[in-house]
Tab-separated table of C-alpha atoms in Angstrom:
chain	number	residue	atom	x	y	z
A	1	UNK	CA	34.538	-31.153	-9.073
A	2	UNK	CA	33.895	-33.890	-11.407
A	3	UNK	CA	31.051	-36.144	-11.192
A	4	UNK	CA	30.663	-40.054	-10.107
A	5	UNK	CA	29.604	-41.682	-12.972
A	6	UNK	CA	30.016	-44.897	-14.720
A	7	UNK	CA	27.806	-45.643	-16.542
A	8	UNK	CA	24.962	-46.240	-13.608
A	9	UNK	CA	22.175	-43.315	-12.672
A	10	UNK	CA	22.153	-44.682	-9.258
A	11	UNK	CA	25.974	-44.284	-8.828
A	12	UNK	CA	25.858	-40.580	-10.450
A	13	UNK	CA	26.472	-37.580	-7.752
A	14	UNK	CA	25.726	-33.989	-8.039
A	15	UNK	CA	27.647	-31.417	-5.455
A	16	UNK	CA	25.512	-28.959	-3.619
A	17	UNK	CA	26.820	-25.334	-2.671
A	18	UNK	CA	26.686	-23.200	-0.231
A	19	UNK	CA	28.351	-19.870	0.552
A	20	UNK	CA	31.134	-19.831	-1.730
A	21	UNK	CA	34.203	-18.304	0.071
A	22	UNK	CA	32.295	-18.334	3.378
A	23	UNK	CA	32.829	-21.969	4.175
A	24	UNK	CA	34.460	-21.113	7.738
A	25	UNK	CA	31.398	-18.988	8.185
A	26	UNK	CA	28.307	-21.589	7.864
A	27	UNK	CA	28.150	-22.435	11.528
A	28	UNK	CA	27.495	-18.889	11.880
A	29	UNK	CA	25.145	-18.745	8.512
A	30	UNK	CA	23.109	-21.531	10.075
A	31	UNK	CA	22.136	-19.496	12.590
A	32	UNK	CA	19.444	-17.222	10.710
A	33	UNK	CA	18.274	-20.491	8.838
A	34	UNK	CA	17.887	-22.761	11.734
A	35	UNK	CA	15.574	-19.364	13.143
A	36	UNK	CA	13.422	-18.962	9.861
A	37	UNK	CA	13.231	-23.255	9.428
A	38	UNK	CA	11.770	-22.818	13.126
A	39	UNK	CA	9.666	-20.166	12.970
A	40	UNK	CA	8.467	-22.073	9.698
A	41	UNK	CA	7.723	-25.036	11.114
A	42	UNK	CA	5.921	-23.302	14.676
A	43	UNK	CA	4.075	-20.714	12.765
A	44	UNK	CA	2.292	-23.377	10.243
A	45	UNK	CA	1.736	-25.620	12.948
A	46	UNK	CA	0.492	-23.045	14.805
A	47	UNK	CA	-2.175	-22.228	12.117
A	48	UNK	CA	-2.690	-25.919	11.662
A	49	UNK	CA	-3.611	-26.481	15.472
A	50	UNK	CA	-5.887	-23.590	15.855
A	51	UNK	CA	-7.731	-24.348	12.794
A	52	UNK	CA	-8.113	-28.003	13.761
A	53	UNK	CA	-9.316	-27.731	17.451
A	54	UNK	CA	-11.731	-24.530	17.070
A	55	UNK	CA	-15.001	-25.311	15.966
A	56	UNK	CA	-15.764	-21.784	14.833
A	57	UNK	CA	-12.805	-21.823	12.139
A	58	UNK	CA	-13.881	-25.057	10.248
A	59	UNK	CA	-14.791	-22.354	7.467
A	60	UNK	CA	-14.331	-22.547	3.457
A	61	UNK	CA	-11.886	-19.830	4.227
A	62	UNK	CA	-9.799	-21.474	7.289
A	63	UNK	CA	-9.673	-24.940	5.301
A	64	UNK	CA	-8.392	-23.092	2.144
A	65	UNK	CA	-5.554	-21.572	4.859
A	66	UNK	CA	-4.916	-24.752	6.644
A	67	UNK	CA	-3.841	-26.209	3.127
A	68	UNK	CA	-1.507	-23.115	2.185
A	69	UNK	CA	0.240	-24.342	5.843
A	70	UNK	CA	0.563	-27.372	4.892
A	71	UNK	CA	2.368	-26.773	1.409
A	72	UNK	CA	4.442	-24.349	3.159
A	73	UNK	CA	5.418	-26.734	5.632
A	74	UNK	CA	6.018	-29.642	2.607
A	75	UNK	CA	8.561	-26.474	0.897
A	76	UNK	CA	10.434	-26.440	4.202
A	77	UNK	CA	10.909	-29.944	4.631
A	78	UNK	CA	11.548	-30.549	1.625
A	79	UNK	CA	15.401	-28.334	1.531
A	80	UNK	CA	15.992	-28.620	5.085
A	81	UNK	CA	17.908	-31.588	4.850
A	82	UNK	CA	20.635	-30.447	2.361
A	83	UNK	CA	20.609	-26.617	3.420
A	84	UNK	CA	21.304	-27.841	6.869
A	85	UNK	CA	23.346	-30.719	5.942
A	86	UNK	CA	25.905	-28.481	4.435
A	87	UNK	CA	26.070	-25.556	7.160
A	88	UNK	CA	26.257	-28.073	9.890
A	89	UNK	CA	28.579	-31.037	8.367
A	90	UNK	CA	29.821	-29.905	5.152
A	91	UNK	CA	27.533	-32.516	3.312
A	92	UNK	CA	27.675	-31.397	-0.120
A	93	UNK	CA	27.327	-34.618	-2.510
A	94	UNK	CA	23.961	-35.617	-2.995
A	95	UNK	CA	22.935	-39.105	-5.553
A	96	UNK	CA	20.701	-37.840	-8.733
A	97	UNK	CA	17.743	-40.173	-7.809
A	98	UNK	CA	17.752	-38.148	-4.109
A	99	UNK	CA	18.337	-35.068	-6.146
A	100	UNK	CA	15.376	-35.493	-8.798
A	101	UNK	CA	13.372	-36.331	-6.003
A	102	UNK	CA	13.906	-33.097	-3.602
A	103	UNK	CA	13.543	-31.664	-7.106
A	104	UNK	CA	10.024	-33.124	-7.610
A	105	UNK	CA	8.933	-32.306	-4.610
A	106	UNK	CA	10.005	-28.723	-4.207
A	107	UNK	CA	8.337	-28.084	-8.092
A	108	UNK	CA	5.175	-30.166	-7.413
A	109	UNK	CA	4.703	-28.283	-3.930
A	110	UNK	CA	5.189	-24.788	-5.837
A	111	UNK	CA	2.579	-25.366	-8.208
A	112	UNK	CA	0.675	-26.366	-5.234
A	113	UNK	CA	0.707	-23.039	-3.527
A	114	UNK	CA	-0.056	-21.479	-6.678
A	115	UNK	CA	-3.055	-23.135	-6.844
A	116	UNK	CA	-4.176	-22.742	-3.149
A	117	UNK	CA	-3.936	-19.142	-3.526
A	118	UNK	CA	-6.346	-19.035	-6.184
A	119	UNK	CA	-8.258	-21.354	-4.391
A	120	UNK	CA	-8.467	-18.784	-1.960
A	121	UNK	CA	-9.162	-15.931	-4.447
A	122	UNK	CA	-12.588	-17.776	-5.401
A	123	UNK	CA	-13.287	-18.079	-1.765
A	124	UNK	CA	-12.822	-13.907	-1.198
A	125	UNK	CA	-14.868	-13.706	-4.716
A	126	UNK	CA	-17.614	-15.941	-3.664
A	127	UNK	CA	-17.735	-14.478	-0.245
A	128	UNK	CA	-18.199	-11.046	-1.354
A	129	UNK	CA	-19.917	-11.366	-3.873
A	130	UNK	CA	-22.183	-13.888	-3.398
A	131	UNK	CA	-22.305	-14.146	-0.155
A	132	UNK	CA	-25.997	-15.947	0.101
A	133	UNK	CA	-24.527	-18.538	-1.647
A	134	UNK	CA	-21.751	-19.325	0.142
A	135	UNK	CA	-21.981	-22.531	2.005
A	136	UNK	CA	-23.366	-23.820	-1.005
A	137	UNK	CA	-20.833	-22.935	-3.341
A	138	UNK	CA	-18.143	-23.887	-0.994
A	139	UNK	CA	-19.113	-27.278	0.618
A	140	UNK	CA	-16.576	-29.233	2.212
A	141	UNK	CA	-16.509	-32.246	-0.552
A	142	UNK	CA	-16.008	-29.542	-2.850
A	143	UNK	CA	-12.799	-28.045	-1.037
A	144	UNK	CA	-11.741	-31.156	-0.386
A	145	UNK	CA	-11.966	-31.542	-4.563
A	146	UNK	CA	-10.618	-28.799	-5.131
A	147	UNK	CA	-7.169	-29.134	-3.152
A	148	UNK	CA	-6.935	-33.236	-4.283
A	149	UNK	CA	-7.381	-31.054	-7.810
A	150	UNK	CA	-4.634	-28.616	-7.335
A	151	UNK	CA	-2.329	-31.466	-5.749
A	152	UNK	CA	-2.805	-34.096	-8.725
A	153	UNK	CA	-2.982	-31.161	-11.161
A	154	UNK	CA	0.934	-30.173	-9.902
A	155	UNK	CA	2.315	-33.883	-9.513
A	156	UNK	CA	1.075	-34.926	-12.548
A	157	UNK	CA	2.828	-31.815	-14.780
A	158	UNK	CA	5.845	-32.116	-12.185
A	159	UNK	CA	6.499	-35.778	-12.893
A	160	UNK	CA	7.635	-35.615	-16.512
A	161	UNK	CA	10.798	-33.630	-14.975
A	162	UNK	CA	13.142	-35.653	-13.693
A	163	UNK	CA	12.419	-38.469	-16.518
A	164	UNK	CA	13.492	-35.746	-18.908
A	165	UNK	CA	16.442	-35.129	-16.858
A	166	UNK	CA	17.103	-39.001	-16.150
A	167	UNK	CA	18.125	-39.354	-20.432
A	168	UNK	CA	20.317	-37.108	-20.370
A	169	UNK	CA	24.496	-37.290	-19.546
A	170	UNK	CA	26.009	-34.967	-17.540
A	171	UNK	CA	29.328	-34.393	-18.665
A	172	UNK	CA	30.397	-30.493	-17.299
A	173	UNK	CA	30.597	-29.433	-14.069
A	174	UNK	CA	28.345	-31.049	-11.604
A	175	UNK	CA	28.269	-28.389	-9.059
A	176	UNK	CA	24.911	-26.964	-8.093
A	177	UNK	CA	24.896	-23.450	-7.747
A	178	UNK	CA	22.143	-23.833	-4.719
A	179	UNK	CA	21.898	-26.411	-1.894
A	180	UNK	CA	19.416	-28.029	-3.186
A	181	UNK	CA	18.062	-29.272	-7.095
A	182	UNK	CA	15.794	-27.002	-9.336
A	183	UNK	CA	15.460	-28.323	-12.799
A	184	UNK	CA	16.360	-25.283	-14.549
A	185	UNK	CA	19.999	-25.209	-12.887
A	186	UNK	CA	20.048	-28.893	-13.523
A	187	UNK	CA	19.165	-29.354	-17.419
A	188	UNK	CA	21.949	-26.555	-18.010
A	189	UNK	CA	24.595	-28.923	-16.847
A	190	UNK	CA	23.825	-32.153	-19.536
A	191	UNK	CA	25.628	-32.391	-22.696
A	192	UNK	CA	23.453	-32.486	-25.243
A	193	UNK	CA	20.155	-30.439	-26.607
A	194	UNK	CA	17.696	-29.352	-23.610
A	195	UNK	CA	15.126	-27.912	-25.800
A	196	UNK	CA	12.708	-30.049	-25.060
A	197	UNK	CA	13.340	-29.366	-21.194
A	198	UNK	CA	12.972	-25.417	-22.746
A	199	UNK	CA	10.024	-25.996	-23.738
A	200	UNK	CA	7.893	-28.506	-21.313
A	201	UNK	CA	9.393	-26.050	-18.617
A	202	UNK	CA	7.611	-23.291	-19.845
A	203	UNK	CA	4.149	-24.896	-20.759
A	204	UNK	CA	4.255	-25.990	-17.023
A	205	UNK	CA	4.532	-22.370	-15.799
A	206	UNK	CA	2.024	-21.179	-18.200
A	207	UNK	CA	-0.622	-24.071	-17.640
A	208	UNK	CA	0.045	-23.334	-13.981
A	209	UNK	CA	1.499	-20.271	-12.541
A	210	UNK	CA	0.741	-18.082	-15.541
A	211	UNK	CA	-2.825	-19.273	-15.688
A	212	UNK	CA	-3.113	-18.988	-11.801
A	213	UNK	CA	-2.200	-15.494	-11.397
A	214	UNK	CA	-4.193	-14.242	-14.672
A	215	UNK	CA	-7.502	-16.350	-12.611
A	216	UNK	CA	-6.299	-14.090	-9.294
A	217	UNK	CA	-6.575	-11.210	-11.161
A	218	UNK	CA	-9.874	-11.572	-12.936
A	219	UNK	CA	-11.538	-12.626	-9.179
A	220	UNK	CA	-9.935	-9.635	-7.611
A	221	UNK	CA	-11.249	-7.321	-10.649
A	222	UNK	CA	-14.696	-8.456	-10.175
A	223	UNK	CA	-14.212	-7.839	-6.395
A	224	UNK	CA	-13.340	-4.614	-6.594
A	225	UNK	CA	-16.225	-4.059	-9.151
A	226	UNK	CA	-18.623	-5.097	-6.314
A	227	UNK	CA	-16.960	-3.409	-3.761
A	228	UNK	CA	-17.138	-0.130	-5.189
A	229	UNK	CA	-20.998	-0.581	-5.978
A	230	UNK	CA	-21.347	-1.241	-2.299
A	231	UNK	CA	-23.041	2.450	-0.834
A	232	UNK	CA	-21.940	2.905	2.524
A	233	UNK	CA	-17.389	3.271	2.883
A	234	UNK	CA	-17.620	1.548	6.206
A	235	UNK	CA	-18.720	-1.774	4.062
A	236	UNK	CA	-16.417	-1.499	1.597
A	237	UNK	CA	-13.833	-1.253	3.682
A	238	UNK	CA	-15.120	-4.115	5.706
A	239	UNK	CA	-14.857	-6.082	2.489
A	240	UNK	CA	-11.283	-4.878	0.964
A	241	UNK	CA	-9.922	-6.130	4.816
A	242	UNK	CA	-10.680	-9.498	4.691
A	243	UNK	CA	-8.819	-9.753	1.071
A	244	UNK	CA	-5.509	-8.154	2.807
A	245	UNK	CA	-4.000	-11.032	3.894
A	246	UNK	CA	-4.412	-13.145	0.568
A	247	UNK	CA	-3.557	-10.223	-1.126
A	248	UNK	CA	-0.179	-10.080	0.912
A	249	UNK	CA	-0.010	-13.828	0.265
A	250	UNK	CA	-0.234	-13.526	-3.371
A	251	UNK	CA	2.875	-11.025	-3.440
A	252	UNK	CA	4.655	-13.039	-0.961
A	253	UNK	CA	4.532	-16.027	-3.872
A	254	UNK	CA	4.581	-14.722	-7.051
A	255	UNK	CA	7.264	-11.486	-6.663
A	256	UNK	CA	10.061	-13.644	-5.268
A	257	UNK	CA	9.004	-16.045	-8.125
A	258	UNK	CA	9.293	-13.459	-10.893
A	259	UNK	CA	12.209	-12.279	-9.601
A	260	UNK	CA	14.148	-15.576	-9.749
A	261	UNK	CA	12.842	-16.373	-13.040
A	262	UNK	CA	14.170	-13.164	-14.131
A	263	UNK	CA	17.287	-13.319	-12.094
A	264	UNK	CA	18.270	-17.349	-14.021
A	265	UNK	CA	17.359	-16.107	-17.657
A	266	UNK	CA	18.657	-12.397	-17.727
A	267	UNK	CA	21.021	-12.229	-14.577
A	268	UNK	CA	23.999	-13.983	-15.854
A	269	UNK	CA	26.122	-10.810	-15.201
A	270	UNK	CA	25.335	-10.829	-11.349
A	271	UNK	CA	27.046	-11.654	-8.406
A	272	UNK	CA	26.760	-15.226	-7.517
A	273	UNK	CA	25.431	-13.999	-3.980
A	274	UNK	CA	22.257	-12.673	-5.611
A	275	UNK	CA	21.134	-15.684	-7.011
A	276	UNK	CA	21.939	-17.646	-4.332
A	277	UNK	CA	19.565	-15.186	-2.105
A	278	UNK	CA	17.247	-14.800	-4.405
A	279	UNK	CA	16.832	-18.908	-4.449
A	280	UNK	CA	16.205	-18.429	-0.607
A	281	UNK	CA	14.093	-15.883	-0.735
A	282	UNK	CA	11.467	-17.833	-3.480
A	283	UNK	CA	11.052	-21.017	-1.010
A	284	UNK	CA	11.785	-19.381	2.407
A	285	UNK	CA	10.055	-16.397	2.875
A	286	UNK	CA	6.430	-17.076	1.890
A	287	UNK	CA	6.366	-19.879	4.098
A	288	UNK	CA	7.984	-17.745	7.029
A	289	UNK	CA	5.365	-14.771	6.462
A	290	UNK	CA	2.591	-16.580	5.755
A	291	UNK	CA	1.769	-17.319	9.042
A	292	UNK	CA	2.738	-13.970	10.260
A	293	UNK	CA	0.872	-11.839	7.712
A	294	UNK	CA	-2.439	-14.236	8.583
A	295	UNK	CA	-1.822	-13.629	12.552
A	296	UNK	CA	-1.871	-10.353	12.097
A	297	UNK	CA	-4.106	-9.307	9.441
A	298	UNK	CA	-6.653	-11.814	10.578
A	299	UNK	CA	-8.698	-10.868	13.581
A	300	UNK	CA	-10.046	-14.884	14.455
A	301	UNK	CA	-6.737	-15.937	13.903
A	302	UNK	CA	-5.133	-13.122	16.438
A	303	UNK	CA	-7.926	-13.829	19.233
A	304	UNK	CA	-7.170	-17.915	18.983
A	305	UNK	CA	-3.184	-16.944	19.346
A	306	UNK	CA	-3.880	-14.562	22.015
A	307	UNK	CA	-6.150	-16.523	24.177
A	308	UNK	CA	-3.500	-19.401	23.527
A	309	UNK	CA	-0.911	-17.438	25.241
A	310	UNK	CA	-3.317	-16.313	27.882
A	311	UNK	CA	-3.637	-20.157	28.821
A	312	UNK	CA	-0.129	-20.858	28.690
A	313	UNK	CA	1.165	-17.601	31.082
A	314	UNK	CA	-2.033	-18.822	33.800
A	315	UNK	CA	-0.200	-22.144	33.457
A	316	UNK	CA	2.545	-21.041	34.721
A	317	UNK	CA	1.800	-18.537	37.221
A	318	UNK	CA	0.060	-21.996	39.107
A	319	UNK	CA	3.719	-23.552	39.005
């Protein structure tokens, strides 16, 4: 598979992949992804609605939650049309400026998450311990702030990517080993140096991700320093249960990340399956288990859902 080029960007094509050797298989595949791109889409919405029509959840904490939905929800929209496309039609050619864009948005929304999450870290560190202080601390023009922050923080480092990309020529294979565009898969396929890519790739992650999760750590350090100063084990406990679910969050985002990274720079020697998986598994499942893990874990969240489903089952038994 050769590309489409002549000497115009806008006439340039890459090819997008999906099962290898499976082909007569992806009406089948698209099965378990049309589930998990549902259940994605309900489950955020879900946490969007309940947050937005209850009074009692306009909280630091629910707002902070409400925006991890919402960059969840931006991650699944933002591959659904390709990942689909090609299970259901066998679309596989994609232009570069469509490409660069999906790319943008699937880094820009990453980094995003990234820095919800520790958003929400200094929201369980503030709440614990400082609690006297936290409506001050956490006012709504400073939430607000701090997510138009993390969003122009994200775009901003994001942007420079597919510019870098744009100069070069890409004269090797133009298959994509995913169905949809991630700059490191991308730079590897130009023709000439991509050091530069190298390098502004991994001052991104560190400015970002690495500088993120070493933030998460410190607040969570400190919050277990207060929690074990607090006397009675009842409390503490109290305290460690309403970090569970942003805990869980945390590890949802950054182990699938890791493992990705890890899989692209040391996993040459693996089956093409695993990182093809391990690609679905960094921008699927945190968005599918989000929800979930906050339904569960979270007992204002649970008594919303329940009484939701209470409502709609009296509905019907009227019919």
């Amino acid at each position: 598979m050769t590309i489409s080029y002549n000497g115009s960007l806008q006439k340039a094509t890459f090819f997008l992949t999906g099962f290898q050797g499976l082909e007569a298989l992806h009406g089948w595949i698209s099965i378990p992804f049309c589930s998990i791109y549902l259940t994605v889409i309900v489950g955020n919405l879900t946490i969007l609605h309940l947050i937005h029509t209850d009074v009692t959840l306009h909280e630091p904490m629910y707002y902070f939650l409400a925006m991890l939905a919402l960059t969840d929800l931006g991650l699944c929209l933002s591959t659904l049309p390709t990942v689909l496309g090609i299970f259901w039609f066998d679309v596989r050619e994609i232009t570069i400026p469509a490409c660069f864009t999906q790319l943008f948005f699937i880094h820009t929304l990453s980094l995003v998450e990234s820095s919800v999450l520790l958003s929400m870290s200094i929201d369980r560190y503030v709440a614990i311990c400082n609690p006297l202080r936290y409506s001050m601390v956490l006012t709504p023009a400073r939430i607000i702030k701090m997510g138009l922050s993390s969003i122009l923080r994200s775009a901003l480092l994001i942007l420079p990517l597919p510019f870098l990309l744009k100069r070069f020529q890409y004269c090797r294979s133009h298959v994509l080993a995913h169905a949809y565009c991630l700059h490191l898969e991308i730079m590897k396929l130009a023709c000439s140096s991509i050091i530069v890519n190298h390098i502004y790739g991994l001052f991104v992650v560190a400015c970002t991700v690495g500088v993120d999760s070493l933030l998460i750590f410190f607040s969570y350090a400190l919050i277990l320093r207060t929690v074990l100063s607090i006397a009675s084990r009842q409390e503490r406990l109290q305290a460690l249960n309403t970090c569970v679910s942003h805990i869980c969050a945390v590890l949802l985002f950054y182990i699938p990340m890791i493992g990705l990274s890890l899989v692209h720079r040391f996993g040459e020697h693996l089956p093409r399956i695993v990182h093809l998986l391990m690609s679905y598994v960094y921008l699927l499942v945190p968005p599918l288990m989000n929800p979930i893990v906050y339904s569960m874990k979270t007992k204002q969240i649970r008594i919303r859902i329940a009484k939701k489903l209470e409502i709609v089952k009296s509905l019907k038994c009227f019919r």
